[in-house]
């Protein structure tokens, strides 16, 4: 839910920058859940049909913005979003949304996963501190090393 709120509250009409996969897909998931609930309620009462239309219109701009920022994350122009209106080519757009974003900065901004791309466990050993064996016990596993026979 926090990713949905991040898009709606913090980046309502922000077409600049980059959005990671998780941000896009969580927004899409909660958007679909809200639309489904309001559609079911709309079948029961026309009041909910009007509410569904208003909510859909209110979420149209953030949906476009997060889509454009998601394309920016894979270093594509936001205009590629227009492929979605062409039948069968919209499958390619879904494929693009599933791709992992560029590591590091690109033309559209800094990597939104920059702090996660670094390995947080690089300096930790899950087995505790185990000293390496002395050189005489290591042996030589190199098959191309010269043998002293």
C-alpha positions as a Markdown table, in Angstrom:
| # | Residue | x | y | z |
|---|---|---|---|---|
| 1 | Unk | 0.0 | 0.0 | 0.0 |
| 2 | Unk | 2.9 | 2.4 | 0.7 |
| 3 | Unk | 4.0 | 2.1 | -3.0 |
| 4 | Unk | 0.5 | 3.1 | -4.1 |
| 5 | Unk | 0.5 | 6.0 | -1.8 |
| 6 | Unk | 4.0 | 7.0 | -2.8 |
| 7 | Unk | 2.8 | 7.3 | -6.4 |
| 8 | Unk | -0.5 | 9.1 | -5.6 |
| 9 | Unk | 0.7 | 11.4 | -2.8 |
| 10 | Unk | 4.3 | 12.1 | -3.6 |
| 11 | Unk | 4.5 | 11.8 | -7.4 |
| 12 | Unk | 0.9 | 12.5 | -8.5 |
| 13 | Unk | 1.8 | 14.2 | -11.8 |
| 14 | Unk | 5.6 | 13.7 | -11.8 |
| 15 | Unk | 6.8 | 12.5 | -15.2 |
| 16 | Unk | 10.5 | 13.2 | -14.4 |
| 17 | Unk | 12.9 | 10.7 | -12.9 |
| 18 | Unk | 12.7 | 6.9 | -12.6 |
| 19 | Unk | 10.3 | 4.4 | -11.0 |
| 20 | Unk | 11.4 | 0.9 | -10.1 |
| 21 | Unk | 9.5 | -2.2 | -11.0 |
| 22 | Unk | 8.1 | -2.7 | -7.5 |
| 23 | Unk | 6.7 | 0.9 | -7.5 |
| 24 | Unk | 5.0 | 0.4 | -10.9 |
| 25 | Unk | 3.6 | -3.1 | -10.2 |
| 26 | Unk | 2.3 | -2.3 | -6.7 |
| 27 | Unk | 0.6 | 0.8 | -8.0 |
| 28 | Unk | -1.0 | -1.3 | -10.8 |
| 29 | Unk | -2.1 | -4.0 | -8.4 |
| 30 | Unk | -3.8 | -1.7 | -6.0 |
| 31 | Unk | -5.3 | 0.3 | -8.8 |
| 32 | Unk | -6.8 | -3.0 | -10.2 |
| 33 | Unk | -8.1 | -4.0 | -6.7 |
| 34 | Unk | -9.7 | -0.6 | -6.2 |
| 35 | Unk | -11.3 | -0.7 | -9.7 |
| 36 | Unk | -12.6 | -4.2 | -9.2 |
| 37 | Unk | -14.2 | -3.4 | -5.8 |
| 38 | Unk | -15.8 | -0.3 | -7.2 |
| 39 | Unk | -17.0 | -2.1 | -10.3 |
| 40 | Unk | -18.7 | -4.8 | -8.1 |
| 41 | Unk | -20.2 | -2.2 | -5.9 |
| 42 | Unk | -21.3 | -0.3 | -9.0 |
| 43 | Unk | -23.3 | -3.3 | -10.1 |
| 44 | Unk | -25.2 | -3.0 | -6.9 |
| 45 | Unk | -25.7 | 0.7 | -6.8 |
| 46 | Unk | -25.4 | 3.4 | -9.4 |
| 47 | Unk | -23.8 | 5.7 | -6.9 |
| 48 | Unk | -20.8 | 3.5 | -6.8 |
| 49 | Unk | -20.7 | 3.6 | -10.6 |
| 50 | Unk | -20.2 | 7.4 | -10.5 |
| 51 | Unk | -17.6 | 7.0 | -7.7 |
| 52 | Unk | -15.8 | 4.4 | -9.9 |
| 53 | Unk | -15.7 | 6.9 | -12.8 |
| 54 | Unk | -14.4 | 9.7 | -10.6 |
| 55 | Unk | -11.7 | 7.5 | -9.0 |
| 56 | Unk | -10.6 | 6.2 | -12.4 |
| 57 | Unk | -10.3 | 9.7 | -13.7 |
| 58 | Unk | -8.4 | 10.8 | -10.6 |
| 59 | Unk | -5.9 | 7.9 | -10.9 |
| 60 | Unk | -5.4 | 8.3 | -14.7 |
| 61 | Unk | -2.7 | 11.0 | -14.3 |
| 62 | Unk | -0.6 | 9.1 | -11.7 |
| 63 | Unk | -0.9 | 5.9 | -13.8 |
| 64 | Unk | 0.5 | 7.7 | -16.8 |
| 65 | Unk | 3.2 | 9.3 | -14.7 |
| 66 | Unk | 4.4 | 6.1 | -13.1 |
| 67 | Unk | 4.3 | 4.4 | -16.5 |
| 68 | Unk | 6.5 | 7.1 | -18.0 |
| 69 | Unk | 8.9 | 7.0 | -15.0 |
| 70 | Unk | 9.0 | 3.1 | -15.3 |
| 71 | Unk | 10.1 | 3.5 | -19.0 |
| 72 | Unk | 12.7 | 6.0 | -17.9 |
| 73 | Unk | 14.1 | 3.4 | -15.6 |
| 74 | Unk | 15.0 | 1.2 | -18.6 |
| 75 | Unk | 16.3 | 4.2 | -20.5 |
| 76 | Unk | 13.3 | 4.5 | -22.8 |
| 77 | Unk | 11.4 | 7.6 | -23.7 |
| 78 | Unk | 7.9 | 8.1 | -22.1 |
| 79 | Unk | 6.5 | 8.3 | -25.6 |
| 80 | Unk | 6.9 | 4.5 | -25.9 |
| 81 | Unk | 3.8 | 4.4 | -23.6 |
| 82 | Unk | 1.8 | 5.1 | -26.7 |
| 83 | Unk | 2.5 | 1.6 | -28.0 |
| 84 | Unk | -0.1 | 0.5 | -25.5 |
| 85 | Unk | -2.9 | 1.7 | -27.8 |
| 86 | Unk | -1.8 | -0.6 | -30.6 |
| 87 | Unk | -3.3 | -4.1 | -30.3 |
| 88 | Unk | -0.7 | -6.9 | -29.8 |
| 89 | Unk | 2.1 | -4.4 | -29.4 |
| 90 | Unk | 0.8 | -3.7 | -25.9 |
| 91 | Unk | 2.3 | -7.1 | -25.0 |
| 92 | Unk | 5.7 | -5.6 | -25.8 |
| 93 | Unk | 4.9 | -2.7 | -23.4 |
| 94 | Unk | 4.2 | -5.2 | -20.6 |
| 95 | Unk | 7.5 | -6.9 | -21.4 |
| 96 | Unk | 9.3 | -3.5 | -21.1 |
| 97 | Unk | 7.6 | -2.9 | -17.7 |
| 98 | Unk | 8.9 | -6.3 | -16.5 |
| 99 | Unk | 12.5 | -5.5 | -17.4 |
| 100 | Unk | 15.0 | -4.7 | -14.6 |
| 101 | Unk | 16.0 | -1.0 | -14.6 |
| 102 | Unk | 19.4 | 0.2 | -15.6 |
| 103 | Unk | 22.0 | 0.0 | -12.8 |
| 104 | Unk | 23.4 | 3.4 | -12.0 |
| 105 | Unk | 22.4 | 6.7 | -13.4 |
| 106 | Unk | 21.0 | 7.0 | -16.9 |
| 107 | Unk | 19.7 | 9.9 | -19.1 |
| 108 | Unk | 16.6 | 10.3 | -16.9 |
| 109 | Unk | 18.1 | 10.4 | -13.4 |
| 110 | Unk | 19.7 | 8.4 | -10.6 |
| 111 | Unk | 19.0 | 4.7 | -10.0 |
| 112 | Unk | 16.0 | 4.4 | -7.6 |
| 113 | Unk | 17.5 | 1.1 | -6.3 |
| 114 | Unk | 21.1 | 2.5 | -5.9 |
| 115 | Unk | 21.2 | 1.7 | -2.2 |
| 116 | Unk | 19.8 | -1.8 | -2.7 |
| 117 | Unk | 22.2 | -2.6 | -5.6 |
| 118 | Unk | 25.1 | -2.6 | -3.2 |
| 119 | Unk | 25.4 | -5.9 | -1.4 |
| 120 | Unk | 24.5 | -5.2 | 2.3 |
| 121 | Unk | 26.1 | -8.5 | 3.3 |
| 122 | Unk | 29.4 | -8.0 | 1.5 |
| 123 | Unk | 31.4 | -7.6 | 4.7 |
| 124 | Unk | 29.5 | -10.3 | 6.7 |
| 125 | Unk | 30.2 | -14.0 | 6.8 |
| 126 | Unk | 27.1 | -16.1 | 7.7 |
| 127 | Unk | 29.2 | -18.8 | 9.3 |
| 128 | Unk | 31.1 | -16.4 | 11.6 |
| 129 | Unk | 34.8 | -15.8 | 11.5 |
| 130 | Unk | 36.5 | -18.8 | 10.0 |
| 131 | Unk | 40.2 | -18.2 | 9.5 |
| 132 | Unk | 41.7 | -19.6 | 6.3 |
| 133 | Unk | 43.8 | -22.7 | 6.5 |
| 134 | Unk | 47.6 | -22.4 | 6.7 |
| 135 | Unk | 49.3 | -22.4 | 3.3 |
| 136 | Unk | 50.7 | -26.0 | 3.7 |
| 137 | Unk | 47.2 | -27.5 | 4.1 |
| 138 | Unk | 45.5 | -25.6 | 1.2 |
| 139 | Unk | 46.8 | -27.7 | -1.7 |
| 140 | Unk | 46.9 | -26.6 | -5.2 |
| 141 | Unk | 43.7 | -26.8 | -7.1 |
| 142 | Unk | 45.0 | -25.1 | -10.2 |
| 143 | Unk | 45.2 | -27.8 | -13.0 |
| 144 | Unk | 47.6 | -25.6 | -15.0 |
| 145 | Unk | 50.1 | -24.9 | -12.2 |
| 146 | Unk | 53.5 | -26.6 | -12.6 |
| 147 | Unk | 53.9 | -29.7 | -10.5 |
| 148 | Unk | 57.0 | -30.4 | -8.4 |
| 149 | Unk | 57.3 | -34.2 | -8.6 |
